[in-house]
Coordinates of C-alpha atoms and ligand atoms in Angstrom, one line a residue:
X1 CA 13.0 -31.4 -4.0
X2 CA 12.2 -29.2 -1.2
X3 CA 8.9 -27.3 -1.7
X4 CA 9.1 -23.6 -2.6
X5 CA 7.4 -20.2 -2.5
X6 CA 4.9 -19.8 -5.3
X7 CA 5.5 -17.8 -8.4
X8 CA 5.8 -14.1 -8.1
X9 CA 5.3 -14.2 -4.1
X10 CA 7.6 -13.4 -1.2
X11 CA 8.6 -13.9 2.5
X12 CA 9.2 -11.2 4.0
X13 CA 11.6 -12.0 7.0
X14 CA 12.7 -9.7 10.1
X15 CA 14.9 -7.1 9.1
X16 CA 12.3 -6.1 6.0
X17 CA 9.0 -6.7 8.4
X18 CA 10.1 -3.8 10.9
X19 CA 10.1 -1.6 7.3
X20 CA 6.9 -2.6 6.7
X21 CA 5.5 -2.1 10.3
X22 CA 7.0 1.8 9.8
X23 CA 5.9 2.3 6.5
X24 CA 1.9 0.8 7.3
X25 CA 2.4 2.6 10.7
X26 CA 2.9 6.2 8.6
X27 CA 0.2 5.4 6.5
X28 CA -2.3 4.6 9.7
X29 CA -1.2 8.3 11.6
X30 CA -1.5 10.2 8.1
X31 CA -4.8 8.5 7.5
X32 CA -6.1 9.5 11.0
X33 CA -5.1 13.2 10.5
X34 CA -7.0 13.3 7.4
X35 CA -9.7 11.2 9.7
X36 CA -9.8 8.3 7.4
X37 CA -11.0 5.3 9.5
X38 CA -10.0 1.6 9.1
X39 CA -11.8 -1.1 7.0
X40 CA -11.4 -4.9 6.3
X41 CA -13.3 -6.7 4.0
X42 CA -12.6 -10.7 3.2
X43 CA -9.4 -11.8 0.3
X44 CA -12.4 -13.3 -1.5
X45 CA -15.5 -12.0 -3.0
X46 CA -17.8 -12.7 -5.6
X47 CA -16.6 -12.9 -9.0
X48 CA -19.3 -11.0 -10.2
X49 CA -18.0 -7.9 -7.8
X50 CA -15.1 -7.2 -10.1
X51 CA -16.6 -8.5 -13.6
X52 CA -19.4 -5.9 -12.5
X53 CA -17.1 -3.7 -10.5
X54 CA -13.4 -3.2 -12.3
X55 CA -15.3 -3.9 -15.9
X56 CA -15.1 -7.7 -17.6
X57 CA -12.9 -5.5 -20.6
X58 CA -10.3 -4.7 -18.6
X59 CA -6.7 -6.9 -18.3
X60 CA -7.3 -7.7 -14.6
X61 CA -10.5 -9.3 -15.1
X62 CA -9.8 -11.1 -18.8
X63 CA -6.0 -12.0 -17.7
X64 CA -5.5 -11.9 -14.0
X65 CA -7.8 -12.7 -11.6
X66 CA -7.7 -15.6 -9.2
X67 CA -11.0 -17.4 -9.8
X68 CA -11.7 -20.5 -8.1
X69 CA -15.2 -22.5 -7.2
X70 CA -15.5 -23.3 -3.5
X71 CA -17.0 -26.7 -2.3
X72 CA -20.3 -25.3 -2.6
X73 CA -20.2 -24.3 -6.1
X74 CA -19.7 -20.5 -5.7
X75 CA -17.8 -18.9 -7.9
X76 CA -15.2 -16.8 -5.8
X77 CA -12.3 -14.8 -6.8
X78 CA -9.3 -13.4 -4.8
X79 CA -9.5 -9.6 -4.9
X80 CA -7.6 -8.4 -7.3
X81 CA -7.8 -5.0 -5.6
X82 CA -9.4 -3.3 -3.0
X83 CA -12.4 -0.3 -4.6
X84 CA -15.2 -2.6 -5.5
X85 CA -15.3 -4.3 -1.9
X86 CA -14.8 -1.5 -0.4
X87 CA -18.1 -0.2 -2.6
X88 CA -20.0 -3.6 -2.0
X89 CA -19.3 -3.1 1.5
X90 CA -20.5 0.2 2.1
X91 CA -24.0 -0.7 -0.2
X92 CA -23.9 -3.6 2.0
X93 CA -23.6 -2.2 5.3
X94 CA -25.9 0.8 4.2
X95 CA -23.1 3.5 5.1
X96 CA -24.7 5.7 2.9
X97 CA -27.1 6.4 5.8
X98 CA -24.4 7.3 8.3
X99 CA -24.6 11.3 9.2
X100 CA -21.1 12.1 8.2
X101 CA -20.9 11.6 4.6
X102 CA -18.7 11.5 3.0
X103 CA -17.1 8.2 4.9
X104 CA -13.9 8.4 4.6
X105 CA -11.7 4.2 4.2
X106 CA -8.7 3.2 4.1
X107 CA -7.4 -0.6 3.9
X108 CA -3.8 -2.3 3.9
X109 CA -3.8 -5.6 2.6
X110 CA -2.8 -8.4 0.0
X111 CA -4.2 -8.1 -3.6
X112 CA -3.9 -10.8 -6.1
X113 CA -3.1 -11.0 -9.9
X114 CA -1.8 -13.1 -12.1
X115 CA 0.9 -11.2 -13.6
X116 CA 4.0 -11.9 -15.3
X117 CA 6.2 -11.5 -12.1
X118 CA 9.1 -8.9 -12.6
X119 CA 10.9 -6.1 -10.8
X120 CA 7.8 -4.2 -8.9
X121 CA 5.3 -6.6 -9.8
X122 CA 3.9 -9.7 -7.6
X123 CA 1.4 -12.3 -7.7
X124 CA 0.5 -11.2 -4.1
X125 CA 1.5 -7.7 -3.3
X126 CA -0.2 -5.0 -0.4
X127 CA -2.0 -2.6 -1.6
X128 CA -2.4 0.8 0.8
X129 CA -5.8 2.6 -0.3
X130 CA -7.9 4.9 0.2
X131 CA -11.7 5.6 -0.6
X132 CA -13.7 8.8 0.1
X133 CA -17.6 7.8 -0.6
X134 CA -20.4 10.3 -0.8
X135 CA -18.9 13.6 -1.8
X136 CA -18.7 15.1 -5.3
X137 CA -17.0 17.9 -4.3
X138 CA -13.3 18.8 -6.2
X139 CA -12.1 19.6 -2.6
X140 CA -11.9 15.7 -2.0
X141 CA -10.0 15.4 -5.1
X142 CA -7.2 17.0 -3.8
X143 CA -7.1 15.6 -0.5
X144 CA -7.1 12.0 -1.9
X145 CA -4.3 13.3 -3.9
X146 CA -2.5 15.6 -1.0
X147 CA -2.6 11.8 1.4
X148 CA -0.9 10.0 -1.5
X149 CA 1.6 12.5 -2.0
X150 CA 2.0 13.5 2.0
X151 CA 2.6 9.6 2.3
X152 CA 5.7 9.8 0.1
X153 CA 6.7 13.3 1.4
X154 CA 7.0 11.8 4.8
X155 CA 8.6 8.9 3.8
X156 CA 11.4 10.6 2.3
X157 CA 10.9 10.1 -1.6
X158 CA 11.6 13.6 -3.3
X159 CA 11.8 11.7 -7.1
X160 CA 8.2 12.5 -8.0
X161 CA 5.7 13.2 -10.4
X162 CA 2.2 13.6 -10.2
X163 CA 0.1 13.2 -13.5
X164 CA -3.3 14.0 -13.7
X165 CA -6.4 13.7 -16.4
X166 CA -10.0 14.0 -16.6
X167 CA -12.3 11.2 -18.0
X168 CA -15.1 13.5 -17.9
X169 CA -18.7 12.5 -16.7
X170 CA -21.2 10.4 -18.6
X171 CA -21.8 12.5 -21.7
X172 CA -18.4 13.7 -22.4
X173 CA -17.1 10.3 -22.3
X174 CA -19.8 9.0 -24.8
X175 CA -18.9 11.9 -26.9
X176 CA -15.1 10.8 -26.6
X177 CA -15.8 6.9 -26.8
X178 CA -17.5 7.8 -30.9
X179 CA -14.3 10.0 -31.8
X180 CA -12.5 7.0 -30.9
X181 CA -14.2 4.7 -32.4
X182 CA -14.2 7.0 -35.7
X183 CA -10.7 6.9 -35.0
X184 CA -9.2 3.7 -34.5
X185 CA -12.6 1.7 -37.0
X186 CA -11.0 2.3 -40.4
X187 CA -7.6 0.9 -39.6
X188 CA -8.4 -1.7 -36.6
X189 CA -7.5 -4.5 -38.7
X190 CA -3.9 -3.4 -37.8
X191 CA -4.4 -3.9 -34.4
X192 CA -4.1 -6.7 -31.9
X193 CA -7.4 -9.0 -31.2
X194 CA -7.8 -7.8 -27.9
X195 CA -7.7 -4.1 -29.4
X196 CA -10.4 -5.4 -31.9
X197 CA -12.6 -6.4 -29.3
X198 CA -12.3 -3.7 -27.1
X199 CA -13.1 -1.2 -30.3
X200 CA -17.3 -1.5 -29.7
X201 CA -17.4 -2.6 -25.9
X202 CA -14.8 0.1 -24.6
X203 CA -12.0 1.7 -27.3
X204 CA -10.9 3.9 -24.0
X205 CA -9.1 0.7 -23.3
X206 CA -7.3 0.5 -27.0
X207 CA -5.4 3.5 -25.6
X208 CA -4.0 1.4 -22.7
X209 CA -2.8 -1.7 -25.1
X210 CA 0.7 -2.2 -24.8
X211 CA 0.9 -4.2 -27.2
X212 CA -0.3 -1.5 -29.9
X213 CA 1.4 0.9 -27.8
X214 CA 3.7 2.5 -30.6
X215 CA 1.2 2.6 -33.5
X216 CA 1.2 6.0 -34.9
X217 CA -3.1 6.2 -34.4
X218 CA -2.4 6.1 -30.8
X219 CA -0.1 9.4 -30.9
X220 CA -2.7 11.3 -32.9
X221 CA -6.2 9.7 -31.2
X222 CA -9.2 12.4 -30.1
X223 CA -8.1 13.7 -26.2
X224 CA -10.8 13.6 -23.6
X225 CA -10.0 16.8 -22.9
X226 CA -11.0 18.0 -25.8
X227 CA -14.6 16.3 -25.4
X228 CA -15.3 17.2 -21.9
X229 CA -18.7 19.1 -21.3
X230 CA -19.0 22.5 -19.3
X231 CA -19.4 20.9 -16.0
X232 CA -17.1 18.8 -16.5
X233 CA -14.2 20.9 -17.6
X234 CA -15.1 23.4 -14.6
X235 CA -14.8 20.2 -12.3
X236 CA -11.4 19.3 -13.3
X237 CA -10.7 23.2 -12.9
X238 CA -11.6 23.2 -9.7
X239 CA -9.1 20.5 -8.7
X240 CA -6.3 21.9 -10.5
X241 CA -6.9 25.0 -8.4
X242 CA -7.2 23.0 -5.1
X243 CA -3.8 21.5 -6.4
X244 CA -2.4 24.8 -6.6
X245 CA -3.9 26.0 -3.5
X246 CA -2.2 23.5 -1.4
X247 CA 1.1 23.7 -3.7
X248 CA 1.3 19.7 -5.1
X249 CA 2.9 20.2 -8.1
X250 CA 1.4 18.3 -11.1
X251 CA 0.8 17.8 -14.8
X252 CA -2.2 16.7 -16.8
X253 CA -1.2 14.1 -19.3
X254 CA -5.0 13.8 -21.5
X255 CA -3.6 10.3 -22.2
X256 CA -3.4 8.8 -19.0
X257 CA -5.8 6.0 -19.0
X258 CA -6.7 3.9 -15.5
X259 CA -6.4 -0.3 -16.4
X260 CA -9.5 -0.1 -14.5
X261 CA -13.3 0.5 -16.0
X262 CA -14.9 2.5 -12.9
X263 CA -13.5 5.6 -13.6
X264 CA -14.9 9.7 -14.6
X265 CA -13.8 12.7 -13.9
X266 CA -10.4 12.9 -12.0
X267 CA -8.1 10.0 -12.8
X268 CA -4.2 10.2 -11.8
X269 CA -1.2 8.2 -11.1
X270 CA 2.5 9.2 -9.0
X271 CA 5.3 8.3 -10.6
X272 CA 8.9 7.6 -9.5
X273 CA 11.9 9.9 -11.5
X274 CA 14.3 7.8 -9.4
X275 CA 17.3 6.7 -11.6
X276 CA 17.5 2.4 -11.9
X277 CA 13.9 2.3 -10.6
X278 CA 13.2 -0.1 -13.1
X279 CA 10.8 -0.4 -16.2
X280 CA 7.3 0.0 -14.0
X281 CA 7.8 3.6 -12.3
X282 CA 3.8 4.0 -11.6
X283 CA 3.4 3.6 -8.0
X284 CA 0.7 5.0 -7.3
X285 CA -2.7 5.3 -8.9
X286 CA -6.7 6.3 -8.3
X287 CA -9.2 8.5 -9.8
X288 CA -13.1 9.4 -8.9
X289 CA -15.8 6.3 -9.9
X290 CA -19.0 8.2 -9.4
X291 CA -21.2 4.9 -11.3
X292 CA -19.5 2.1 -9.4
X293 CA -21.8 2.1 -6.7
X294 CA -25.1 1.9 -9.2
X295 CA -23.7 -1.0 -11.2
X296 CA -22.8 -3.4 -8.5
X297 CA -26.8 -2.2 -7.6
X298 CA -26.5 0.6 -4.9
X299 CA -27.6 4.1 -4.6
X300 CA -26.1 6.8 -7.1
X301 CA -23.0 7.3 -4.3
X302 CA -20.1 9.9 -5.7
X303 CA -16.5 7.9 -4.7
X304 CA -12.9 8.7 -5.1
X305 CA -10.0 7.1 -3.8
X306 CA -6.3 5.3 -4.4
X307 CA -4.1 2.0 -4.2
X308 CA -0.5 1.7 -3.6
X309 CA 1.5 -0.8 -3.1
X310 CA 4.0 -1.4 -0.5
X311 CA 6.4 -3.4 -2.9
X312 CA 6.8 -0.1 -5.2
X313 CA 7.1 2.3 -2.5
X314 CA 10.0 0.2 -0.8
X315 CA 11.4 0.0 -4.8
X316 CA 11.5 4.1 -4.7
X317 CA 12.9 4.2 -1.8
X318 CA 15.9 2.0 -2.2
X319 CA 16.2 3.6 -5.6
X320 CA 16.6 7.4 -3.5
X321 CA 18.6 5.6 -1.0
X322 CA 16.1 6.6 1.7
X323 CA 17.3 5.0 4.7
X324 CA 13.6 5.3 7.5
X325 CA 14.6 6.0 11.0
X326 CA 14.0 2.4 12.2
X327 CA 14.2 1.6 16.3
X328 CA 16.6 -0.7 16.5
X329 CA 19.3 -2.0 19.8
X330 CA 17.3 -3.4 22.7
X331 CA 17.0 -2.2 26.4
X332 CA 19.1 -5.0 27.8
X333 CA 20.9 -8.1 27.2
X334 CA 21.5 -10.8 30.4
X335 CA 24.7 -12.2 30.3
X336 CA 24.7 -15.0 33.4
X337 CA 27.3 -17.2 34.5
X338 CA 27.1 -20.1 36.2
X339 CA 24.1 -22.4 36.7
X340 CA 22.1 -20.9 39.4
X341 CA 22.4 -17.3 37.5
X342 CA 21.3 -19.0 34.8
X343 CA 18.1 -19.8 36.5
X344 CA 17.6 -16.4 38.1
X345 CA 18.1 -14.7 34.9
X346 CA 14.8 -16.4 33.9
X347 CA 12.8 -14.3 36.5
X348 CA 15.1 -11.1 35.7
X349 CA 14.3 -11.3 32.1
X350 CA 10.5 -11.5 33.3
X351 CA 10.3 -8.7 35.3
X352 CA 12.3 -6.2 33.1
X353 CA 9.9 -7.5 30.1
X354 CA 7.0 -6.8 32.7
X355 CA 8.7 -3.1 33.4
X356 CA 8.4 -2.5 29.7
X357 CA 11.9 -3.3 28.3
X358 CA 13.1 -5.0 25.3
X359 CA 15.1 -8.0 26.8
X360 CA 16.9 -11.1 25.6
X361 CA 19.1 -13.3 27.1
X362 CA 21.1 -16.6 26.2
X363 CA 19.3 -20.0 25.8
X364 CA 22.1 -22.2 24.3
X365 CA 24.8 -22.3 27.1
X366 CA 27.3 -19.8 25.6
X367 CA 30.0 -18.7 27.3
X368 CA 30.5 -15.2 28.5
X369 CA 32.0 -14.1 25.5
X370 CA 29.4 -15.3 23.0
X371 CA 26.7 -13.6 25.0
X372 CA 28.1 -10.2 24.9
X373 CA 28.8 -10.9 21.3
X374 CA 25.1 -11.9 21.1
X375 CA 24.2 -8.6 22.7
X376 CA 26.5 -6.7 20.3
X377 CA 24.5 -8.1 17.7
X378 CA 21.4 -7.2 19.3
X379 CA 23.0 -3.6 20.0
X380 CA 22.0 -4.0 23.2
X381 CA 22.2 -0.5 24.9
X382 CA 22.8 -2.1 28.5
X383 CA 24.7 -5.7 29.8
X384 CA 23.7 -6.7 33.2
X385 CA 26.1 -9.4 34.0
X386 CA 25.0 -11.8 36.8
X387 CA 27.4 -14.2 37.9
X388 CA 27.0 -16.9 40.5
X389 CA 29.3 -14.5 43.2
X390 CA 26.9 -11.6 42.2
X391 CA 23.8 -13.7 43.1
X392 CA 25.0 -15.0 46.6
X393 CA 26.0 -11.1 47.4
X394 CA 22.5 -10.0 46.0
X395 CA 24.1 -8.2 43.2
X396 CA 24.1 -7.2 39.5
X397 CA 26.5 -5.1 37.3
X398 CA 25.2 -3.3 34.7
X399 CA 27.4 -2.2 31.4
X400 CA 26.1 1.2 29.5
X401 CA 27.4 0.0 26.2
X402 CA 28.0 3.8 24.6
X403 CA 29.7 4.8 27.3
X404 CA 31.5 1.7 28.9
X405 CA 31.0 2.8 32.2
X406 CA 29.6 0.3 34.9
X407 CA 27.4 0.2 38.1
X408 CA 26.6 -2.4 40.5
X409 CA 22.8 -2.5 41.9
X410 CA 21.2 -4.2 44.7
X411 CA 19.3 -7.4 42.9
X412 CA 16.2 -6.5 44.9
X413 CA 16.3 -2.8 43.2
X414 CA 17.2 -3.8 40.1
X415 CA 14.6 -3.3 37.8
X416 CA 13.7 -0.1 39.7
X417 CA 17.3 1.3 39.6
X418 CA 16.9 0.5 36.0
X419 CA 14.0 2.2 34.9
X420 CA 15.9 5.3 36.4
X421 CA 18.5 5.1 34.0
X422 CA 15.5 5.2 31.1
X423 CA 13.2 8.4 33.0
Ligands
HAM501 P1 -4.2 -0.1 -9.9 O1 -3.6 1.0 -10.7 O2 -4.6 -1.3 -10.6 O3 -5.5 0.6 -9.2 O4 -3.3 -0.4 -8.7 C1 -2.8 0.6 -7.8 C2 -1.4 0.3 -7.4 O5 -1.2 -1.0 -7.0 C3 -0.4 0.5 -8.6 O6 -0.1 1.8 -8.8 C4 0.8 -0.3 -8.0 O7 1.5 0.5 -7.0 C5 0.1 -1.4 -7.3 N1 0.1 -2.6 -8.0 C6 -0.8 -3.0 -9.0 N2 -0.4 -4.2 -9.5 C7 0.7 -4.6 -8.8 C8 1.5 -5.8 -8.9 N3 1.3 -6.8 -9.7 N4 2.6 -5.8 -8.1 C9 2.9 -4.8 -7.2 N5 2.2 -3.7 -7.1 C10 1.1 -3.6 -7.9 C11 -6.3 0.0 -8.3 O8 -6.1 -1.1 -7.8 C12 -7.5 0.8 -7.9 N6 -8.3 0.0 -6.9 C13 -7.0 2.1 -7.2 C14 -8.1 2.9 -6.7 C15 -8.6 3.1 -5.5 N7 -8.9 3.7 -7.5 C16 -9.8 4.3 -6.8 N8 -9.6 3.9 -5.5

């Protein structure tokens, strides 16, 4: 048997890379008009970074990481997502000295999990992120949440629906963490084993199970909101009215709980309302991790950010029918007949790809007919047509393919002549 793509992976081919290229190319302008700059860190990192990082309770890091030892011993893991490098790297590269704080990141790349692979969920998928590090101002809140949403807006998606919460700071969520465990303690023995583990080391996480999902103690467990501190509610104020400000509409759901340990304060995900999207509708999600820095042994550094991935926001838009304004047709297509127009349309092709313009010609011999049906296919917006006749008389004739009418150039002022009929 031939060999075949792995699990929960996919090629994607021309036709679906050019959506990609547009889609990452939107992301890259957006993120330069909120002056978020580019950064790269490697597919693999420590293992420690995310049992340290995204919390060694949490799903990804129990269930779904890619941990491997390398030749050497080391025990490396492919990033199952993009915040705690992003951290490490910073720490690492002492960015919390640069002037301009706070530095603003964003990254576009492959995450990995091992998940059960269904409709808007990969083994590899690209994650777009963003993460603002060295500010604990509210005002930040909302822009991380105005790029998400802007990315969408410009997109085309309209079927949205931003939910927000607040996890609090330090104190209120130790204050929530004992409700919940006075909570859930009498009655755990109904839950799953995963549940009962998580009750001492983290029962925040009981409220994302989903296997326990329906049990009636989850409908009626302690809100954070109700637990949050003075500063803490004011914070969370203060973003709501930044929301407002900037008119993103939204709504604060006290159960919305991140799959991810890092988080305080603002946490939120954007959802898709599309009809026939399918059983998974978060696409987006992010919150503020104010600690991650300290435990994977930095400074105290304030961070906020968010990860989306590509696969979901192609989902939403094929569920709205959102068609993106794609280039597509090329500047020419060569047809040549005859052997020594053959051979000169080698050089043409050249210099018109020198000039600037999207070109092809025929390689496989076709006849005349073939090659216009070639650039047909191509949507070529011009033919020039080069016959053997045309090259003794130092001749070309050029086809406008909307309009059908035709002009002969000089060969010598050809791709000269033709820029013209592009200024
Ligand atoms: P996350 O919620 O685990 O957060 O993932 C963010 C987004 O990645 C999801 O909303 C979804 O669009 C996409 N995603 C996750 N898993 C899959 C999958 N298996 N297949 C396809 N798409 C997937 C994070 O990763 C955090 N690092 C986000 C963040 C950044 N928080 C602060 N800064």
């Amino acid at each position: 048997m031939s060999i075949q793509i792995p699990r929960g992976t996919q090629d994607l081919l021309p036709g679906t890379t050019e959506i990609w290229q547009y889609i990452e190319k939107t992301a890259r302008d957006l993120c330069s008009r909120y002056q978020y700059k580019e950064i790269r860190t490697p597919i693999f990192e420590h293992t420690e970074l995310f049992l340290r990082g995204v919390g060694d309770t949490t799903d990804i890091v129990q269930k779904e990481m890619y941990t491997f030892k390398d030749r050497g011993d080391r025990d490396l893991t492919l990033r199952p997502e993009g915040t705690a490098a992003v951290v490490r790297s910073y720490i690492e590269n002492k960015m919390f000295g640069l002037p301009n704080q706070p530095v603003k990141l964003y990254y576009i790349g492959p995450m990995f999990r091992y998940e059960r692979p269904q409709a808007g969920r990969f083994r590899q998928f690209v994650q777009f992120g963003i993460e603002a590090l060295g500010s604990k101002d509210p005002a930040i809140d909302a822009e991380v949440l105005a790029l998400a949403m802007g990315l969408y807006k410009e997109l085309g998606l309209k079927k949205l629906k931003l939910v927000i919460n607040s996890l609090g700071d330090k104190e209120s969520r130790t204050a929530h963490r004992n409700a919940l465990v006075d909570h859930f303690k009498p009655r755990i023995g109904e839950f799953c084993s995963d549940c009962q583990n998580r009750l001492e080391k983290n029962p925040l996480r009981i409220l994302d199970c989903k296997k326990d999902r329906d049990h009636e103690l989850m409908k009626t467990a302690p809100s954070i909101l109700e637990y949050l501190n003075e500063e803490s509610r004011t914070y969370f104020e203060k973003v709501q009215k930044y929301l407002t400000d900037i008119g993103i509409e939204f709504v604060v759901d006290p159960t919305l709980v991140r799959g991810l340990d890092y988080y305080n304060h603002t946490a939120f995900e954007i959802m898709s309302e599309a009809e026939g999207f399918g059983a998974i509708t978060t696409l987006c999600g992010g919150g503020r991790y104010n600690g991650l820095a300290e435990e994977i042994g930095g400074p105290e550094t304030p961070g906020i950010g968010f990860a989306l991935s590509i696969e979901r926001l192609i989902a939403a838009l094929q569920a709205e029918n959102v068609e993106l304004p794609i280039e597509q047709g090329i500047d020419c297509y060569l047809v040549s007949l005859g052997d020594a127009a053959k051979d000169y349309s080698v050089k043409l092709a050249y210099d018109l790809r020198n000039a600037g313009f999207t070109v092809e010609k025929d390689y496989n011999d076709r006849k005349v007919k073939a090659q216009f049906k070639s650039a047909d296919r191509l949507e070529a917006k011009f033919v020039a047509v080069l016959g053997d006749d045309e090259l003794a008389n130092g001749k070309i004739n050029v086809k406008n393919m909307a309009s059908g009418e035709q002009v002969e150039y000089e060969l010598t002022s050809f791709v000269a002549e033709f820029k013209k009929l592009y200024a």
